XYZ file of C-alpha atoms in Angstrom:
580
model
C 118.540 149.244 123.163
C 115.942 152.032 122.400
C 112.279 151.610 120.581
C 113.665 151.257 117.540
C 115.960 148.471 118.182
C 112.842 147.017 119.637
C 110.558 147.130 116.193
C 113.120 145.851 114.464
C 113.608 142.677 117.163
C 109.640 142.509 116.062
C 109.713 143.038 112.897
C 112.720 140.340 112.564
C 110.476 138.129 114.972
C 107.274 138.371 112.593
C 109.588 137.552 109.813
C 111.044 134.387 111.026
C 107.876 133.131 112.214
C 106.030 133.730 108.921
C 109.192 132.426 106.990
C 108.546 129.119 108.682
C 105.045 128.899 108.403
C 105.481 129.657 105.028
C 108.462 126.916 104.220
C 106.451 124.223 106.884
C 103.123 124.802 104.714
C 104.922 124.293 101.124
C 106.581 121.440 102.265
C 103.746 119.518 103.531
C 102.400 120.103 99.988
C 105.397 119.283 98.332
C 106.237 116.166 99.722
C 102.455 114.833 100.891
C 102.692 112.322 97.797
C 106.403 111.004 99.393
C 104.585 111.177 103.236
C 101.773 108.806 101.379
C 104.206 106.111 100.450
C 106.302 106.581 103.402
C 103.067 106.517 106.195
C 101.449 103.638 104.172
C 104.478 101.069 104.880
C 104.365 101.756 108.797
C 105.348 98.604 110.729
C 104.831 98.314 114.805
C 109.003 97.891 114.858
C 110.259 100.300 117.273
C 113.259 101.369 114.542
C 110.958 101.798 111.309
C 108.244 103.617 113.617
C 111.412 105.889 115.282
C 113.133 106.619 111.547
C 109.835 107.239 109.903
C 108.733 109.940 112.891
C 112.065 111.298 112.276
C 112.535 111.635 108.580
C 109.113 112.901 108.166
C 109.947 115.733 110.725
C 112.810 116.638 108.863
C 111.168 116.762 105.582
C 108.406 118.982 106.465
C 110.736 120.983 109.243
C 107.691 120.368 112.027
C 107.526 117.799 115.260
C 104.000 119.614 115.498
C 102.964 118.878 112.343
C 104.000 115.463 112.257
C 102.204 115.180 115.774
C 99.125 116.115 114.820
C 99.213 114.130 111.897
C 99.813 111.049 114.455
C 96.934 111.877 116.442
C 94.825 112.388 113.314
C 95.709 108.719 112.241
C 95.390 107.312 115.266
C 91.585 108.538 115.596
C 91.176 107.131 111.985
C 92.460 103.823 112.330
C 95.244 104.227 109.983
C 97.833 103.617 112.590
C 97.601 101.800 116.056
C 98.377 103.802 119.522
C 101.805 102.077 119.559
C 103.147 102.996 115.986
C 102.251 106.304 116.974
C 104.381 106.450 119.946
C 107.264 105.052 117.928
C 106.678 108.085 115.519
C 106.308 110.472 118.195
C 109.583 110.139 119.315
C 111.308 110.089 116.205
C 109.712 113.549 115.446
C 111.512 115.097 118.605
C 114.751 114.003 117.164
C 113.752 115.151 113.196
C 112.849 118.481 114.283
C 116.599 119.369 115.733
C 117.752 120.006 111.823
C 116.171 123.098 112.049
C 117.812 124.324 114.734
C 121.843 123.214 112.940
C 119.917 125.141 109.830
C 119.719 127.928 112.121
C 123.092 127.583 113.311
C 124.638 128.476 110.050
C 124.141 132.409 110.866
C 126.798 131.476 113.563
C 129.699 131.017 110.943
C 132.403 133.743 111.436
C 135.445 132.670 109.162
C 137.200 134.843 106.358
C 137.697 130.988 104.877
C 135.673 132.099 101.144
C 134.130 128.235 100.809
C 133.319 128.339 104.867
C 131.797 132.432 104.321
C 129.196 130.764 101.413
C 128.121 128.595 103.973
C 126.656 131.620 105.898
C 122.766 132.292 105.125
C 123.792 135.653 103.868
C 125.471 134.428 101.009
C 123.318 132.139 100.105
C 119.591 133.504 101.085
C 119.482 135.802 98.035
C 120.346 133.020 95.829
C 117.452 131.161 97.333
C 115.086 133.991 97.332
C 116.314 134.559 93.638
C 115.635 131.079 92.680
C 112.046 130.946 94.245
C 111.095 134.151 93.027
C 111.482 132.665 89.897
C 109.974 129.847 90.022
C 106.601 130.912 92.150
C 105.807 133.894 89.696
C 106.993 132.184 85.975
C 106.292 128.509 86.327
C 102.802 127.144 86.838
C 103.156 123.873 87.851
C 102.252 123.335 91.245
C 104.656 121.410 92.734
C 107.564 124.311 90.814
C 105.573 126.908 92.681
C 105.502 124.955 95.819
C 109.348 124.467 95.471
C 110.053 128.239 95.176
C 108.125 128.724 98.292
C 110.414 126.112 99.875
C 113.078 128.652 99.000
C 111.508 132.229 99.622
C 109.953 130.742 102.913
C 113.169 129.721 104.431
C 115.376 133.055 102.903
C 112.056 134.587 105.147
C 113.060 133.032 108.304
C 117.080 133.506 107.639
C 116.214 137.284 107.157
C 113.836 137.700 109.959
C 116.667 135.757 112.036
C 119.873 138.002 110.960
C 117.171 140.739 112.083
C 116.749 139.947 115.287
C 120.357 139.182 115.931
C 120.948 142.629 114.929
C 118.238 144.014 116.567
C 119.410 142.342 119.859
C 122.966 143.000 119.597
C 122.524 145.505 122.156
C 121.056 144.130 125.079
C 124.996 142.721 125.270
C 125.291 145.889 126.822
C 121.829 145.944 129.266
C 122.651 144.602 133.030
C 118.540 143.655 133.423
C 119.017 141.622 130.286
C 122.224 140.034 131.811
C 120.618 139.387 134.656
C 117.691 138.193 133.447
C 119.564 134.719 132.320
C 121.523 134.658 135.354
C 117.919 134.396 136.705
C 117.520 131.477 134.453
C 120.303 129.286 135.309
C 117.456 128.218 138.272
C 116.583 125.246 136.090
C 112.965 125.359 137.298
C 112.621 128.716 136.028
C 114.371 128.447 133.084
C 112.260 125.034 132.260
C 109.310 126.958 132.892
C 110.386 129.578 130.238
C 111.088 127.483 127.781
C 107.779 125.961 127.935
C 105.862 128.581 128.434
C 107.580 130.488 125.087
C 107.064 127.379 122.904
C 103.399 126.729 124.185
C 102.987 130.064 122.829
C 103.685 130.465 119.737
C 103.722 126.333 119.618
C 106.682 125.351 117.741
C 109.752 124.138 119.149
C 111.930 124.681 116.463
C 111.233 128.583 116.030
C 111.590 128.515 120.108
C 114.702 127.397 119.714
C 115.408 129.534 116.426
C 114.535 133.059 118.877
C 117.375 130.725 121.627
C 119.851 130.852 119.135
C 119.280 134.824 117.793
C 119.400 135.905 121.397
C 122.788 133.688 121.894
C 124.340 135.895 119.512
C 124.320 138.571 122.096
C 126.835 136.576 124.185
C 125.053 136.876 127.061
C 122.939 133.535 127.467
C 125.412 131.161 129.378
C 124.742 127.426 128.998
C 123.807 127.259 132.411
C 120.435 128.922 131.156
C 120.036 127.329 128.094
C 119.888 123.670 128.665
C 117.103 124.466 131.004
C 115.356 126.603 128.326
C 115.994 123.883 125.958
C 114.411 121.317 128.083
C 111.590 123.913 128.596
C 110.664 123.879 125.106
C 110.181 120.094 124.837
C 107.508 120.387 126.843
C 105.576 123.163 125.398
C 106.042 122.074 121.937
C 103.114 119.443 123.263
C 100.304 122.194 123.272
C 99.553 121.586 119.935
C 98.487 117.628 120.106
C 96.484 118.509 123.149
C 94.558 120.914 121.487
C 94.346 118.550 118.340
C 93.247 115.674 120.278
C 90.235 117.735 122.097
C 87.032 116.187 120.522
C 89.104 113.614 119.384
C 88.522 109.467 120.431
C 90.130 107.804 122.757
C 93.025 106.755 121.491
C 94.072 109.886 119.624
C 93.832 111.516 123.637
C 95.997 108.604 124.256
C 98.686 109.816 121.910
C 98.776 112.874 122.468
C 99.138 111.702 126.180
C 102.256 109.645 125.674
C 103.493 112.800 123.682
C 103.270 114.601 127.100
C 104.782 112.474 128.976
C 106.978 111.487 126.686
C 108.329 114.973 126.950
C 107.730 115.102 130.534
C 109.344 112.108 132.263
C 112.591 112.636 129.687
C 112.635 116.508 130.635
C 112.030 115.669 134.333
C 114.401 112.668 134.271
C 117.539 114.875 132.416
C 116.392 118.082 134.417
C 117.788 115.874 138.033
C 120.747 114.820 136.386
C 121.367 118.385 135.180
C 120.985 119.742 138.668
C 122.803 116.573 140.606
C 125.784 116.946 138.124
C 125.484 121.256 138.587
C 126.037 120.399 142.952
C 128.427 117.327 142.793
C 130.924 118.516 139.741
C 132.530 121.557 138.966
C 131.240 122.253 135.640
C 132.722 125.761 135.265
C 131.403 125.507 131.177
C 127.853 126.315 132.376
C 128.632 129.827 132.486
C 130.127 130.046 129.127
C 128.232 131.818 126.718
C 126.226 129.759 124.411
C 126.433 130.007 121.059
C 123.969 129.068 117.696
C 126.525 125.643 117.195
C 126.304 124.854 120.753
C 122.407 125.130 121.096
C 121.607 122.916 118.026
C 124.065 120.295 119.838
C 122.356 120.500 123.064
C 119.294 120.466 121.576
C 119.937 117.338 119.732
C 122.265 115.612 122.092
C 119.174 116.233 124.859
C 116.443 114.618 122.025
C 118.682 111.542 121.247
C 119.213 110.982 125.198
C 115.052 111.231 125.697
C 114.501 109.075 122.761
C 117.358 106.412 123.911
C 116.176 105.893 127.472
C 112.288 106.268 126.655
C 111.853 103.887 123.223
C 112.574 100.653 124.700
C 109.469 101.932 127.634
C 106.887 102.377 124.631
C 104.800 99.634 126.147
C 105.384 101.310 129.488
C 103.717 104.588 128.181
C 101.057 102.938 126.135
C 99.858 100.798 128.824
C 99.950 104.066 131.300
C 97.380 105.854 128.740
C 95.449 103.353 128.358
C 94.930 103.400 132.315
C 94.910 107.197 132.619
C 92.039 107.293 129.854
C 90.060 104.382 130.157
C 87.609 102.805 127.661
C 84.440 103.519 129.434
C 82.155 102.455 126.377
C 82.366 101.061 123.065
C 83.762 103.842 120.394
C 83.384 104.487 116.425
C 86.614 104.954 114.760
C 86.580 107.761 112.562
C 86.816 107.594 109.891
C 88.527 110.488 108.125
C 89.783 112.832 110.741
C 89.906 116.373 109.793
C 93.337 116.516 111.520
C 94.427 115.334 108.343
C 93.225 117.799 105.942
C 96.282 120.094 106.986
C 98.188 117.820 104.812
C 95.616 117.676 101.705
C 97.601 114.309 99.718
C 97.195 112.545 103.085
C 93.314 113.428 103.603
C 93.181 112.409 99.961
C 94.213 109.212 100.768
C 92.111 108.472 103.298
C 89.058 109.539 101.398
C 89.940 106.836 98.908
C 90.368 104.481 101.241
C 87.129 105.191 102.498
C 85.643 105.117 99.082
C 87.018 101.644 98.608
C 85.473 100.468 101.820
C 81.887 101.648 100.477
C 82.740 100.285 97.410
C 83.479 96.582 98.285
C 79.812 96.845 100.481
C 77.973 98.321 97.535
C 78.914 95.659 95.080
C 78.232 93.031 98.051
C 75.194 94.362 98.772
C 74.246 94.073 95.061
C 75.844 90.979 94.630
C 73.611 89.343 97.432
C 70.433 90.548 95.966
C 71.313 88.963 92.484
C 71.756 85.621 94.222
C 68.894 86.130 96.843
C 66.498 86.576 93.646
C 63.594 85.627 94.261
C 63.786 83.485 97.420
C 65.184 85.602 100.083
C 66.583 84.249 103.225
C 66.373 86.243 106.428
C 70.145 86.659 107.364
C 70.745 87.761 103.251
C 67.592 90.745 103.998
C 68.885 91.973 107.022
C 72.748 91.930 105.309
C 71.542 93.665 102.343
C 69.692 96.610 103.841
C 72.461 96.730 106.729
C 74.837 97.288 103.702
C 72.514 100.169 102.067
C 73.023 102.023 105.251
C 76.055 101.833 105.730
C 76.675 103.262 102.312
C 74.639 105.995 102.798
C 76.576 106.710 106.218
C 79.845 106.264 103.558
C 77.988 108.788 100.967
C 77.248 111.220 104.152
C 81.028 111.374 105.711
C 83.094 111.642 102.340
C 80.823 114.204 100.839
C 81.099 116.456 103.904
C 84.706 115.691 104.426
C 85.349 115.987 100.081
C 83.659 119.272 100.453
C 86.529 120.858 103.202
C 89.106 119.336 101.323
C 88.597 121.125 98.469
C 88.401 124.392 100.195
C 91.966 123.257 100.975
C 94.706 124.630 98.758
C 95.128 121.403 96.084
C 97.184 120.746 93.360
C 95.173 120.541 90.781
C 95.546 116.451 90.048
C 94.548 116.441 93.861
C 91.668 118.509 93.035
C 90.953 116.195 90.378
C 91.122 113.049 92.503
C 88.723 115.099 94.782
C 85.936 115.474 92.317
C 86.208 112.013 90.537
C 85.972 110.526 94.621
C 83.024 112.936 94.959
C 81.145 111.194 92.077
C 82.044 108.013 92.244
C 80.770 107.907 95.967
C 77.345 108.902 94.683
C 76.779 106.028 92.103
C 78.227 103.461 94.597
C 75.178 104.693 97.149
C 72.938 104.258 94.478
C 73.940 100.394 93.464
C 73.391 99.713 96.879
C 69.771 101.371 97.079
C 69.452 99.599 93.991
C 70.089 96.433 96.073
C 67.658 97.490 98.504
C 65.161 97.856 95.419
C 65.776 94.296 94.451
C 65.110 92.729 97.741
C 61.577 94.664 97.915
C 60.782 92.997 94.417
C 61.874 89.444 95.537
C 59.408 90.575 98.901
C 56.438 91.954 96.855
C 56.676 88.477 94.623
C 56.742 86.319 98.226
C 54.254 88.289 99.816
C 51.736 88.088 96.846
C 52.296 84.803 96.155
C 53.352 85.322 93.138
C 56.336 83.219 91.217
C 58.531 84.234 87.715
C 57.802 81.331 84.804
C 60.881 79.086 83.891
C 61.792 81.233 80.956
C 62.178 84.175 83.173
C 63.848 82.651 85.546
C 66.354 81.120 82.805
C 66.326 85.074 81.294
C 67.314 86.672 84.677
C 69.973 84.373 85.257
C 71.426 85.433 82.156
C 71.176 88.981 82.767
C 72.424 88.765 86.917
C 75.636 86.764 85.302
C 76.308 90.196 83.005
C 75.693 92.360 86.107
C 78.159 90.406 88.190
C 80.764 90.746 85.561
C 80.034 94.364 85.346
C 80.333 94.763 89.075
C 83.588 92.746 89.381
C 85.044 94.974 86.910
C 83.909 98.071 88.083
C 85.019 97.437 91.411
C 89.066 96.153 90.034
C 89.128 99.559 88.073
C 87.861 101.833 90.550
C 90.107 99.949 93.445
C 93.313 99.230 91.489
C 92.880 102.148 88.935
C 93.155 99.767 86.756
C 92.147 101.277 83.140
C 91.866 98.196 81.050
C 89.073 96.710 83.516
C 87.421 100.538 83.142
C 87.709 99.803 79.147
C 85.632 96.410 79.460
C 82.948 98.019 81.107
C 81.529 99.929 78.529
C 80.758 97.525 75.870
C 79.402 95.052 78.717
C 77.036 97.731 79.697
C 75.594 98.318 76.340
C 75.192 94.559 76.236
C 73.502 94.819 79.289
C 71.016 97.329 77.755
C 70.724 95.235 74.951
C 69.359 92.403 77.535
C 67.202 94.627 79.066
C 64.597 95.749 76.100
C 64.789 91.849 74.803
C 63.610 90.818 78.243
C 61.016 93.137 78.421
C 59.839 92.648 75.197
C 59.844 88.843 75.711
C 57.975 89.208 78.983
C 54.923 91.037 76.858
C 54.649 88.472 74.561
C 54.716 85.782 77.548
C 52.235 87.832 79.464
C 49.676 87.973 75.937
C 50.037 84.604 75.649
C 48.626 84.336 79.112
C 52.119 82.614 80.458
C 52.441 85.668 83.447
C 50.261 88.050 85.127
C 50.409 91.444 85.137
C 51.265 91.811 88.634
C 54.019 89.993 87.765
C 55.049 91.840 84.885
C 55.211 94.895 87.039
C 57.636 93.369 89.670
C 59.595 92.052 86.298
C 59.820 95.711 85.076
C 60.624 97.293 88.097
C 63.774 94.277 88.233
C 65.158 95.213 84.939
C 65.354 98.878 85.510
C 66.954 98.640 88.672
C 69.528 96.099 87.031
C 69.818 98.503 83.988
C 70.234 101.229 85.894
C 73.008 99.167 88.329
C 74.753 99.330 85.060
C 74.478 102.693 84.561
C 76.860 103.623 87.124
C 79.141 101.041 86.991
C 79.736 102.801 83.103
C 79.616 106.107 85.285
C 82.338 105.025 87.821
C 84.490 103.289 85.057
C 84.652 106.453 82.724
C 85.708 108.097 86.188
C 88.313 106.390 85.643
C 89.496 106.581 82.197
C 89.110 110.342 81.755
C 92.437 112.168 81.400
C 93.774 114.341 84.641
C 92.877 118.218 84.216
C 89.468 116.818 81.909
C 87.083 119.137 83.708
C 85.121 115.637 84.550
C 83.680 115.816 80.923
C 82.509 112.280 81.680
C 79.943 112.153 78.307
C 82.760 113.041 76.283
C 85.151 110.336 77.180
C 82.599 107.575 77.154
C 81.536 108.738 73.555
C 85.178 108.183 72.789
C 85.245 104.966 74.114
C 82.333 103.751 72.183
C 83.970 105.601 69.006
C 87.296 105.669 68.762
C 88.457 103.160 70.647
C 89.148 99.756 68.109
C 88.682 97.044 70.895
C 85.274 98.129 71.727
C 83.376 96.566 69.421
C 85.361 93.177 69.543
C 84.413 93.134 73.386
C 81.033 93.950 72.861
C 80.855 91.209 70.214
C 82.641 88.926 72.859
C 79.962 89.623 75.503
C 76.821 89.367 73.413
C 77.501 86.030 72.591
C 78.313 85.227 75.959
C 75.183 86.987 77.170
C 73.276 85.711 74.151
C 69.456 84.389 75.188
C 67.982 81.115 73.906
């Protein structure tokens, strides 16, 4: 093997390693809607937890990934420490299809149905097909898909290149003698590990395994070792996600360590027992692509088979090994998650439904707290402002990276609509805040409304509450037809608001209120007014069209104008709104 031999063994390496990148980045993308649905309906059964860890692996072709994205929901509170474990294991076993994927290169038959297995008969259909599709089609996801497709051709090319590339170290006595050196199982366990810490994927570890098997000079002996090896570096990754993490994301990532650990540990004895008790003359057969991608998975299913049924075992061991010295804050939105965008989408929603449901509380208990305040209702109501702000503070920071995140553009959509709905919801609550001060100036002045205003702002707080309970069902359930209703109510609403004011004049000419009062009064129906401002705001959120630009004026205008049941609902809600 001279230099040359070795820059293409490089070259071949880069290749492979950017090809998966490559097909491990599209496929997150492509299939984060599916990994929504499929996350979401997480149970704490050992099986569903196991199969979900596992198909999710396979579908995005990374236990890393899926790791990560375990520790990142764990430190949100999307999923408890002991669903994650479950998960964790099944990725170990998911993330052996890429090594039988790699295995393919390994087919040598003249057989013309068993030859188009072989990646190089197929690759340059593949890298044919995505071509295709990433320059001519614009859709995202089509794009996406043809990445899927050049990414892995990438990773089959780089690996026929370094089997090439190697095929001549068959012929080197160091490199035959540097797996002899390997059969040590600590050695070759350290090797493995220390090679997938590196470049921190498993499944490419095992990928360079396989190229270098093609040489015929990597007995089994060495490669079981290696394999276990790599289990346990493929863990570098969650340990560096979980740094700055809480504690139970440290706790996952934890169990994912010894996880790998005890069932490389506990296999490695047996391994060495069986090597000084039996004659297992195979070991020094040469390995081969097929035979790594069954050892590899044979190994995973044994881990997963004696370690699932201990997931209390492990969980209750991290919880003692990282204790709860203090009460915590969950985050949450972890920014774990914005490697999968659709994911960190959801979670920002989720978020934004939170603040929503305490805005419309927090307004909701200053209508009915109007004018006589209790204590417990103040201290709820401005509790609930803060907390909204806090809301506002941590999905406008987080909204912000995700959108410097490569998003389809419905994603990117979703992003900006979240964005401004999560301003107007802070607002109704500081609009909450605003009517508890007016209810406080009246108390502390001594000052009371007349019956007729009273009777008035009960009318008007009965609108508001409708407007709020339908702002809150579309923006929650995207439901469109509560986002339709919204509109006319709100022009009712503004209706309500210059007759009150101008019946509050007349009261205070004919010497019925004082003008301090009338202040307070005016200050009231603004802040209602304006409450219903952005519930219309939140509700045309809702009802523009994907890809609008956010031309929010523009789709309320055609609500008021073009849509026939408008003015049968406003009609509907005057009268019931209708004064004495």
């Amino acid at each position: 093997m001279d230099i040359f031999d070795a820059l293409e063994l490089l070259g071949g390496l880069c290749l492979f390693l950017f090809g998966m990148e490559l097909m491990g980045q599209a496929l997150e993308r492509r299939a984060g809607g599916q990994l929504k649905g499929i996350l979401s309906k997480l149970t704490t059964g050992r099986l569903t937890g196991f199969l979900t860890g596992c198909g999710v692996t396979a579908i995005i072709q990374s236990s890393s990934a899926t790791t990560v994205m375990v520790v990142g929901f764990v430190n949100s509170g999307v999923m408890t420490l002991r669903q994650g474990i479950h998960v964790i294991m099944g990725a170990n076993v998911g993330t052996t299809i890429t090594s039988w994927l790699l295995a393919l290169a390994g087919i040598d038959s003249d057989v013309f149905w068993l030859q188009l297995l072989k990646p190089a008969s197929f690759t340059p259909v593949l890298a044919l097909i995505g071509i295709v599709f990433y320059l001519f089609l614009k859709q995202p996801k089509k794009r996406d898909s043809g990445l899927i497709l050049l990414g892995f051709a990438t990773l089959m090319s780089g690996m026929g290149t370094m089997s090439a590339a190697v095929s001549g170290l068959a012929q080197v006595p160091a490199f035959q003698s540097l797996f002899l050196l390997f059969q040590n199982p600590i050695l070759g366990l350290l090797m493995g590990a220390l090679l997938t810490a590196l470049i921190q994927s498993s499944s490419a570890s095992v990928g360079i395994l396989q190229a270098l098997s093609m040489t015929g000079q990597v007995p089994y002996g060495a490669a079981i070792p290696i394999i276990m090896g790599q289990n346990i570096g493929t863990c570098i990754t969650a340990l560096l996600s979980a740094i700055g993490a809480g504690k139970n994301a440290k706790r996952a990532a934890f169990v994912h360590l010894t996880f790998n650990l005890m069932g490389s540990g506990l296999l490695l004895t047996v391994f060495v027992l069986a090597k000084a008790l039996l004659p297992l003359e195979g070991l020094g057969a040469p390995a081969t692509g097929f035979g790594i991608a069954v050892v590899h998975t044979v190994f995973n299913l044994l881990c997963v088979s004696i370690l699932l049924p201990m997931a209390g075992l492990l969980e209750r061991l991290s919880r003692f090994v990282i204790r709860d010295e203090a009460a915590e804050e969950t985050a949450e939105l972890d920014e774990r998650l914005l490697t999968v965008p659709p994911l960190a989408l959801q979670q920002c929603r989720s978020v934004a439904e939170e603040m929503a449901v305490c805005a419309v509380q927090s307004l909701r208990s200053a209508l009915g707290d109007f004018p006589e305040g209790t204590l417990a209702c103040q201290e709820s109501i401005r509790a609930g402002e803060v907390r909204c702000d806090r809301y506002e503070d941590i999905l406008g920071d987080y909204l912000v990276k995700l959108s410097a995140q490569k998003l389809s553009a419905q994603d990117s959509e979703e992003a900006a609509k979240l964005l401004k709905s999560v301003g107007d919801f802070e607002r109704i609550s500081d609009h909450a805040v605003n009517i508890l001060e007016a209810a406080e100036a009246l108390q502390e002045k001594g000052l009371s409304l007349s019956p007729e205003a009273r009777r008035e702002y009960t009318v008007l707080s009965q609108a508001i509450d409708e407007v709020l309970t339908l702002t809150l069902q579309a923006f929650t359930l995207d439901d469109r037809s509560a986002a339709a209703q919204v509109e006319p109510l709100e022009e009712v609403i503004d209706l309500l608001k210059e007759q009150l004011s101008t019946r509050h004049v007349l009261r205070m000419q004919q010497g019925k209120c004082s003008i301090q009062v009338g202040f307070v009064w005016s200050d009231l129906l603004t802040d209602l007014e304006r409450s219903s401002d952005h519930c219309s705001n939140i509700a045309g959120y809702v009802l523009e069209p994907d890809q609008s630009g956010l031309r929010l004026h523009e789709t309320l205008y055609a609500v008021k104008h073009t849509d026939p049941a408008f003015a049968s609902s406003f009609r509907r809600y005057a009268e019931k709104y209708a004064l004495e």
